[in-house]
Amino acid sequence: MNEDDELFNIDLDREFELLMQADKVRAKPGGVAVILTPVAEAADLAALMSLRGISGEVLSTQAGTIVWQRLAADESDPFDALLGDERPIPPSVDALAAALSEIIPYGVVVLMAWLESGDVEPGVSGQITARRYVRGEAEEKLAAGLILNTCDPLVEDLLLGRVTPEDVDESARAQTTGRFAAIKRLRRSLKERGW
């Protein structure tokens, strides 16, 4: 049997089905926010958040610490998709980003992904937007594609629902704690930096 015969004997439907089953990094429908921060240590950000009474999934990446949040089903209006880059940030994400930008002097960047199952083609389609927050206020829109190009690939995987914080290595996650533990952590961190 030559190569041409083998090529024509491939069951393309079966091969496609196997690819779909094996591809564990498929995007999933839903709304996800990833808030990028310049804080180097996830434990430090978790401690700062604890002191301010802010809760969230804190993860470290190669380019800084992020906070991940999944949107509730009722936080997304399908007609907002018509607004493109002007699409409003959902209230829960807006409140979290504003609170974080008040405790981080350089501000934060919010990446929002709204994904839905494709009606015409198989797979997931949607929209990703980006906005900067400084001192508790939303500022200018940013080019989400350019920001994603500079991020750790984990950020894109989290945004597209390919992975969740539970899939990330335990060492990259930090939990918000009580006030006493948060103060202790920050004090130790400042000592390590010679402050």
PDB file of C-alpha atoms in Angstrom:
ATOM      1  CA  MET A   1       0.000   0.000   0.000  1.00  0.00           C
ATOM      2  CA  ASN A   2       1.488   3.351  -0.981  1.00  0.00           C
ATOM      3  CA  GLU A   3       1.085   6.752   0.750  1.00  0.00           C
ATOM      4  CA  ASP A   4      -1.754   7.844  -1.528  1.00  0.00           C
ATOM      5  CA  ASP A   5      -3.803   4.747  -0.630  1.00  0.00           C
ATOM      6  CA  GLU A   6      -3.269   5.400   3.100  1.00  0.00           C
ATOM      7  CA  LEU A   7      -4.350   9.018   2.676  1.00  0.00           C
ATOM      8  CA  PHE A   8      -7.644   8.018   1.073  1.00  0.00           C
ATOM      9  CA  ASN A   9      -8.387   5.326   3.683  1.00  0.00           C
ATOM     10  CA  ILE A  10      -8.481   7.763   6.610  1.00  0.00           C
ATOM     11  CA  ASP A  11     -11.870   8.084   8.303  1.00  0.00           C
ATOM     12  CA  LEU A  12     -11.928  11.892   8.619  1.00  0.00           C
ATOM     13  CA  ASP A  13     -15.080  11.967  10.760  1.00  0.00           C
ATOM     14  CA  ARG A  14     -13.562   9.531  13.260  1.00  0.00           C
ATOM     15  CA  GLU A  15     -10.237  11.423  13.287  1.00  0.00           C
ATOM     16  CA  PHE A  16     -12.073  14.704  13.939  1.00  0.00           C
ATOM     17  CA  GLU A  17     -14.078  13.115  16.757  1.00  0.00           C
ATOM     18  CA  LEU A  18     -10.872  11.794  18.367  1.00  0.00           C
ATOM     19  CA  LEU A  19      -9.277  15.226  18.106  1.00  0.00           C
ATOM     20  CA  MET A  20     -12.289  16.834  19.766  1.00  0.00           C
ATOM     21  CA  GLN A  21     -12.219  14.310  22.625  1.00  0.00           C
ATOM     22  CA  ALA A  22      -8.457  14.552  23.130  1.00  0.00           C
ATOM     23  CA  ASP A  23      -8.373  18.345  23.037  1.00  0.00           C
ATOM     24  CA  LYS A  24      -8.801  19.165  26.720  1.00  0.00           C
ATOM     25  CA  VAL A  25      -8.032  22.828  26.135  1.00  0.00           C
ATOM     26  CA  ARG A  26     -11.261  23.665  24.339  1.00  0.00           C
ATOM     27  CA  ALA A  27     -12.764  27.021  25.168  1.00  0.00           C
ATOM     28  CA  LYS A  28     -15.960  26.890  27.232  1.00  0.00           C
ATOM     29  CA  PRO A  29     -18.956  29.250  27.032  1.00  0.00           C
ATOM     30  CA  GLY A  30     -19.504  31.804  29.790  1.00  0.00           C
ATOM     31  CA  GLY A  31     -18.129  35.047  31.118  1.00  0.00           C
ATOM     32  CA  VAL A  32     -14.706  35.250  32.744  1.00  0.00           C
ATOM     33  CA  ALA A  33     -12.682  38.185  34.051  1.00  0.00           C
ATOM     34  CA  VAL A  34      -8.951  38.212  34.657  1.00  0.00           C
ATOM     35  CA  ILE A  35      -7.535  41.232  36.464  1.00  0.00           C
ATOM     36  CA  LEU A  36      -3.830  41.820  35.820  1.00  0.00           C
ATOM     37  CA  THR A  37      -1.807  43.413  38.610  1.00  0.00           C
ATOM     38  CA  PRO A  38       1.869  44.425  38.899  1.00  0.00           C
ATOM     39  CA  VAL A  39       2.180  42.683  42.299  1.00  0.00           C
ATOM     40  CA  ALA A  40       5.016  40.137  42.090  1.00  0.00           C
ATOM     41  CA  GLU A  41       3.897  37.669  44.783  1.00  0.00           C
ATOM     42  CA  ALA A  42       0.438  36.101  44.847  1.00  0.00           C
ATOM     43  CA  ALA A  43       0.603  35.743  48.646  1.00  0.00           C
ATOM     44  CA  ASP A  44       1.273  39.490  48.996  1.00  0.00           C
ATOM     45  CA  LEU A  45      -1.752  40.376  46.866  1.00  0.00           C
ATOM     46  CA  ALA A  46      -3.924  37.889  48.770  1.00  0.00           C
ATOM     47  CA  ALA A  47      -2.778  39.513  52.040  1.00  0.00           C
ATOM     48  CA  LEU A  48      -3.554  43.030  50.766  1.00  0.00           C
ATOM     49  CA  MET A  49      -6.985  41.858  49.619  1.00  0.00           C
ATOM     50  CA  SER A  50      -7.646  40.253  53.014  1.00  0.00           C
ATOM     51  CA  LEU A  51      -6.871  43.506  54.810  1.00  0.00           C
ATOM     52  CA  ARG A  52      -9.419  45.330  52.633  1.00  0.00           C
ATOM     53  CA  GLY A  53     -12.045  42.589  52.885  1.00  0.00           C
ATOM     54  CA  ILE A  54     -11.760  41.709  49.173  1.00  0.00           C
ATOM     55  CA  SER A  55     -12.092  38.067  48.181  1.00  0.00           C
ATOM     56  CA  GLY A  56     -11.060  36.453  44.930  1.00  0.00           C
ATOM     57  CA  GLU A  57      -9.051  33.720  43.219  1.00  0.00           C
ATOM     58  CA  VAL A  58      -5.437  34.944  43.288  1.00  0.00           C
ATOM     59  CA  LEU A  59      -2.882  33.301  40.985  1.00  0.00           C
ATOM     60  CA  SER A  60       0.727  34.032  40.149  1.00  0.00           C
ATOM     61  CA  THR A  61       1.995  34.075  36.570  1.00  0.00           C
ATOM     62  CA  GLN A  62       5.385  34.748  35.017  1.00  0.00           C
ATOM     63  CA  ALA A  63       4.390  38.377  34.478  1.00  0.00           C
ATOM     64  CA  GLY A  64       2.724  39.251  37.780  1.00  0.00           C
ATOM     65  CA  THR A  65      -0.236  38.272  39.889  1.00  0.00           C
ATOM     66  CA  ILE A  66      -3.796  38.007  38.605  1.00  0.00           C
ATOM     67  CA  VAL A  67      -7.265  37.735  40.086  1.00  0.00           C
ATOM     68  CA  TRP A  68      -9.751  35.454  38.315  1.00  0.00           C
ATOM     69  CA  GLN A  69     -13.550  35.698  38.475  1.00  0.00           C
ATOM     70  CA  ARG A  70     -16.325  33.825  36.667  1.00  0.00           C
ATOM     71  CA  LEU A  71     -19.472  35.793  35.903  1.00  0.00           C
ATOM     72  CA  ALA A  72     -22.839  34.685  37.164  1.00  0.00           C
ATOM     73  CA  ALA A  73     -25.250  33.735  34.365  1.00  0.00           C
ATOM     74  CA  ASP A  74     -27.396  36.832  34.942  1.00  0.00           C
ATOM     75  CA  GLU A  75     -24.453  39.277  34.655  1.00  0.00           C
ATOM     76  CA  SER A  76     -24.249  39.120  30.884  1.00  0.00           C
ATOM     77  CA  ASP A  77     -26.721  40.804  28.548  1.00  0.00           C
ATOM     78  CA  PRO A  78     -26.450  39.351  25.014  1.00  0.00           C
ATOM     79  CA  PHE A  79     -27.402  42.716  23.484  1.00  0.00           C
ATOM     80  CA  ASP A  80     -24.310  44.301  25.069  1.00  0.00           C
ATOM     81  CA  ALA A  81     -22.244  42.424  22.468  1.00  0.00           C
ATOM     82  CA  LEU A  82     -23.477  44.974  19.924  1.00  0.00           C
ATOM     83  CA  LEU A  83     -21.528  47.669  21.785  1.00  0.00           C
ATOM     84  CA  GLY A  84     -18.168  46.095  20.889  1.00  0.00           C
ATOM     85  CA  ASP A  85     -15.312  47.686  22.878  1.00  0.00           C
ATOM     86  CA  GLU A  86     -17.843  49.905  24.656  1.00  0.00           C
ATOM     87  CA  ARG A  87     -19.440  46.858  26.264  1.00  0.00           C
ATOM     88  CA  PRO A  88     -19.876  47.616  29.980  1.00  0.00           C
ATOM     89  CA  ILE A  89     -17.888  45.716  32.591  1.00  0.00           C
ATOM     90  CA  PRO A  90     -20.341  43.717  34.762  1.00  0.00           C
ATOM     91  CA  PRO A  91     -20.974  45.263  38.210  1.00  0.00           C
ATOM     92  CA  SER A  92     -19.223  42.503  40.213  1.00  0.00           C
ATOM     93  CA  VAL A  93     -16.050  42.768  38.102  1.00  0.00           C
ATOM     94  CA  ASP A  94     -16.202  46.565  38.127  1.00  0.00           C
ATOM     95  CA  ALA A  95     -16.410  46.589  41.941  1.00  0.00           C
ATOM     96  CA  LEU A  96     -13.510  44.124  42.275  1.00  0.00           C
ATOM     97  CA  ALA A  97     -11.299  46.013  39.791  1.00  0.00           C
ATOM     98  CA  ALA A  98     -12.083  49.367  41.427  1.00  0.00           C
ATOM     99  CA  ALA A  99     -11.231  47.999  44.887  1.00  0.00           C
ATOM    100  CA  LEU A 100      -7.966  46.460  43.649  1.00  0.00           C
ATOM    101  CA  SER A 101      -6.944  49.638  41.840  1.00  0.00           C
ATOM    102  CA  GLU A 102      -7.359  51.583  45.087  1.00  0.00           C
ATOM    103  CA  ILE A 103      -4.809  49.418  46.919  1.00  0.00           C
ATOM    104  CA  ILE A 104      -2.368  49.053  43.998  1.00  0.00           C
ATOM    105  CA  PRO A 105      -0.797  52.424  43.146  1.00  0.00           C
ATOM    106  CA  TYR A 106      -0.129  51.606  39.472  1.00  0.00           C
ATOM    107  CA  GLY A 107      -3.660  50.414  38.831  1.00  0.00           C
ATOM    108  CA  VAL A 108      -4.889  47.191  37.244  1.00  0.00           C
ATOM    109  CA  VAL A 109      -6.049  45.983  33.830  1.00  0.00           C
ATOM    110  CA  VAL A 110      -9.293  44.036  33.440  1.00  0.00           C
ATOM    111  CA  LEU A 111      -9.590  41.510  30.640  1.00  0.00           C
ATOM    112  CA  MET A 112     -13.178  40.334  30.109  1.00  0.00           C
ATOM    113  CA  ALA A 113     -14.184  37.386  27.950  1.00  0.00           C
ATOM    114  CA  TRP A 114     -17.782  36.756  26.922  1.00  0.00           C
ATOM    115  CA  LEU A 115     -17.963  33.407  25.157  1.00  0.00           C
ATOM    116  CA  GLU A 116     -20.888  31.477  23.735  1.00  0.00           C
ATOM    117  CA  SER A 117     -21.429  28.279  21.778  1.00  0.00           C
ATOM    118  CA  GLY A 118     -21.370  28.877  18.048  1.00  0.00           C
ATOM    119  CA  ASP A 119     -24.731  28.561  16.298  1.00  0.00           C
ATOM    120  CA  VAL A 120     -23.390  28.341  12.768  1.00  0.00           C
ATOM    121  CA  GLU A 121     -20.014  26.661  13.273  1.00  0.00           C
ATOM    122  CA  PRO A 122     -18.941  24.204  15.979  1.00  0.00           C
ATOM    123  CA  GLY A 123     -16.899  25.623  18.825  1.00  0.00           C
ATOM    124  CA  VAL A 124     -17.013  28.807  20.828  1.00  0.00           C
ATOM    125  CA  SER A 125     -17.086  32.416  19.686  1.00  0.00           C
ATOM    126  CA  GLY A 126     -17.197  35.651  21.569  1.00  0.00           C
ATOM    127  CA  GLN A 127     -15.483  38.830  22.534  1.00  0.00           C
ATOM    128  CA  ILE A 128     -12.593  39.906  24.760  1.00  0.00           C
ATOM    129  CA  THR A 129     -12.271  43.474  25.975  1.00  0.00           C
ATOM    130  CA  ALA A 130      -9.728  45.263  28.135  1.00  0.00           C
ATOM    131  CA  ARG A 131      -9.954  48.318  30.382  1.00  0.00           C
ATOM    132  CA  ARG A 132      -7.565  49.982  32.797  1.00  0.00           C
ATOM    133  CA  TYR A 133      -8.563  50.983  36.338  1.00  0.00           C
ATOM    134  CA  VAL A 134      -6.636  53.521  38.422  1.00  0.00           C
ATOM    135  CA  ARG A 135      -7.529  54.837  41.905  1.00  0.00           C
ATOM    136  CA  GLY A 136     -10.921  53.155  41.856  1.00  0.00           C
ATOM    137  CA  GLU A 137     -12.006  54.500  38.464  1.00  0.00           C
ATOM    138  CA  ALA A 138     -12.352  52.859  35.064  1.00  0.00           C
ATOM    139  CA  GLU A 139     -10.149  54.560  32.498  1.00  0.00           C
ATOM    140  CA  GLU A 140      -9.477  54.114  28.804  1.00  0.00           C
ATOM    141  CA  LYS A 141     -10.209  51.022  26.771  1.00  0.00           C
ATOM    142  CA  LEU A 142      -7.148  49.021  25.768  1.00  0.00           C
ATOM    143  CA  ALA A 143      -6.404  46.701  22.862  1.00  0.00           C
ATOM    144  CA  ALA A 144      -7.134  43.268  24.364  1.00  0.00           C
ATOM    145  CA  GLY A 145      -5.139  41.434  21.680  1.00  0.00           C
ATOM    146  CA  LEU A 146      -1.988  43.434  22.357  1.00  0.00           C
ATOM    147  CA  ILE A 147      -2.282  42.847  26.088  1.00  0.00           C
ATOM    148  CA  LEU A 148      -2.834  39.102  25.634  1.00  0.00           C
ATOM    149  CA  ASN A 149       0.308  38.944  23.476  1.00  0.00           C
ATOM    150  CA  THR A 150       2.395  40.176  26.411  1.00  0.00           C
ATOM    151  CA  CYS A 151       0.736  37.973  29.051  1.00  0.00           C
ATOM    152  CA  ASP A 152       1.620  34.563  30.351  1.00  0.00           C
ATOM    153  CA  PRO A 153      -0.293  31.958  28.245  1.00  0.00           C
ATOM    154  CA  LEU A 154      -2.112  30.987  31.448  1.00  0.00           C
ATOM    155  CA  VAL A 155      -4.072  34.264  31.243  1.00  0.00           C
ATOM    156  CA  GLU A 156      -5.514  33.366  27.847  1.00  0.00           C
ATOM    157  CA  ASP A 157      -6.309  29.829  28.997  1.00  0.00           C
ATOM    158  CA  LEU A 158      -8.176  31.201  32.029  1.00  0.00           C
ATOM    159  CA  LEU A 159     -10.035  33.782  29.936  1.00  0.00           C
ATOM    160  CA  LEU A 160     -11.181  31.220  27.397  1.00  0.00           C
ATOM    161  CA  GLY A 161     -12.258  28.769  30.069  1.00  0.00           C
ATOM    162  CA  ARG A 162      -9.687  26.197  28.962  1.00  0.00           C
ATOM    163  CA  VAL A 163      -8.564  25.969  32.582  1.00  0.00           C
ATOM    164  CA  THR A 164      -9.894  27.191  35.923  1.00  0.00           C
ATOM    165  CA  PRO A 165      -7.898  28.096  39.045  1.00  0.00           C
ATOM    166  CA  GLU A 166      -8.436  24.528  40.304  1.00  0.00           C
ATOM    167  CA  ASP A 167      -6.427  23.257  37.302  1.00  0.00           C
ATOM    168  CA  VAL A 168      -3.455  25.502  38.128  1.00  0.00           C
ATOM    169  CA  ASP A 169      -0.561  24.180  40.201  1.00  0.00           C
ATOM    170  CA  GLU A 170      -1.188  24.663  43.919  1.00  0.00           C
ATOM    171  CA  SER A 171       2.054  26.654  44.283  1.00  0.00           C
ATOM    172  CA  ALA A 172       0.685  29.333  41.925  1.00  0.00           C
ATOM    173  CA  ARG A 173      -2.477  29.903  43.982  1.00  0.00           C
ATOM    174  CA  ALA A 174      -2.851  32.071  47.065  1.00  0.00           C
ATOM    175  CA  GLN A 175      -5.804  32.212  49.419  1.00  0.00           C
ATOM    176  CA  THR A 176      -7.095  35.311  51.120  1.00  0.00           C
ATOM    177  CA  THR A 177      -6.657  34.917  54.884  1.00  0.00           C
ATOM    178  CA  GLY A 178      -7.646  36.573  58.134  1.00  0.00           C
ATOM    179  CA  ARG A 179      -6.358  40.038  59.066  1.00  0.00           C
ATOM    180  CA  PHE A 180      -3.722  38.780  61.511  1.00  0.00           C
ATOM    181  CA  ALA A 181      -2.236  36.321  58.992  1.00  0.00           C
ATOM    182  CA  ALA A 182      -2.337  39.016  56.291  1.00  0.00           C
ATOM    183  CA  ILE A 183      -0.433  41.523  58.465  1.00  0.00           C
ATOM    184  CA  LYS A 184       2.109  38.848  59.351  1.00  0.00           C
ATOM    185  CA  ARG A 185       2.614  37.977  55.678  1.00  0.00           C
ATOM    186  CA  LEU A 186       3.062  41.606  54.628  1.00  0.00           C
ATOM    187  CA  ARG A 187       5.455  42.308  57.479  1.00  0.00           C
ATOM    188  CA  ARG A 188       7.593  39.300  56.452  1.00  0.00           C
ATOM    189  CA  SER A 189       7.480  40.378  52.818  1.00  0.00           C
ATOM    190  CA  LEU A 190       8.616  43.917  53.668  1.00  0.00           C
ATOM    191  CA  LYS A 191      11.484  42.526  55.784  1.00  0.00           C
ATOM    192  CA  GLU A 192      12.618  40.323  52.882  1.00  0.00           C
ATOM    193  CA  ARG A 193      12.751  43.408  50.678  1.00  0.00           C
ATOM    194  CA  GLY A 194      14.766  45.367  53.271  1.00  0.00           C
ATOM    195  CA  TRP A 195      12.079  47.879  54.224  1.00  0.00           C
TER     196      TRP A 195
END
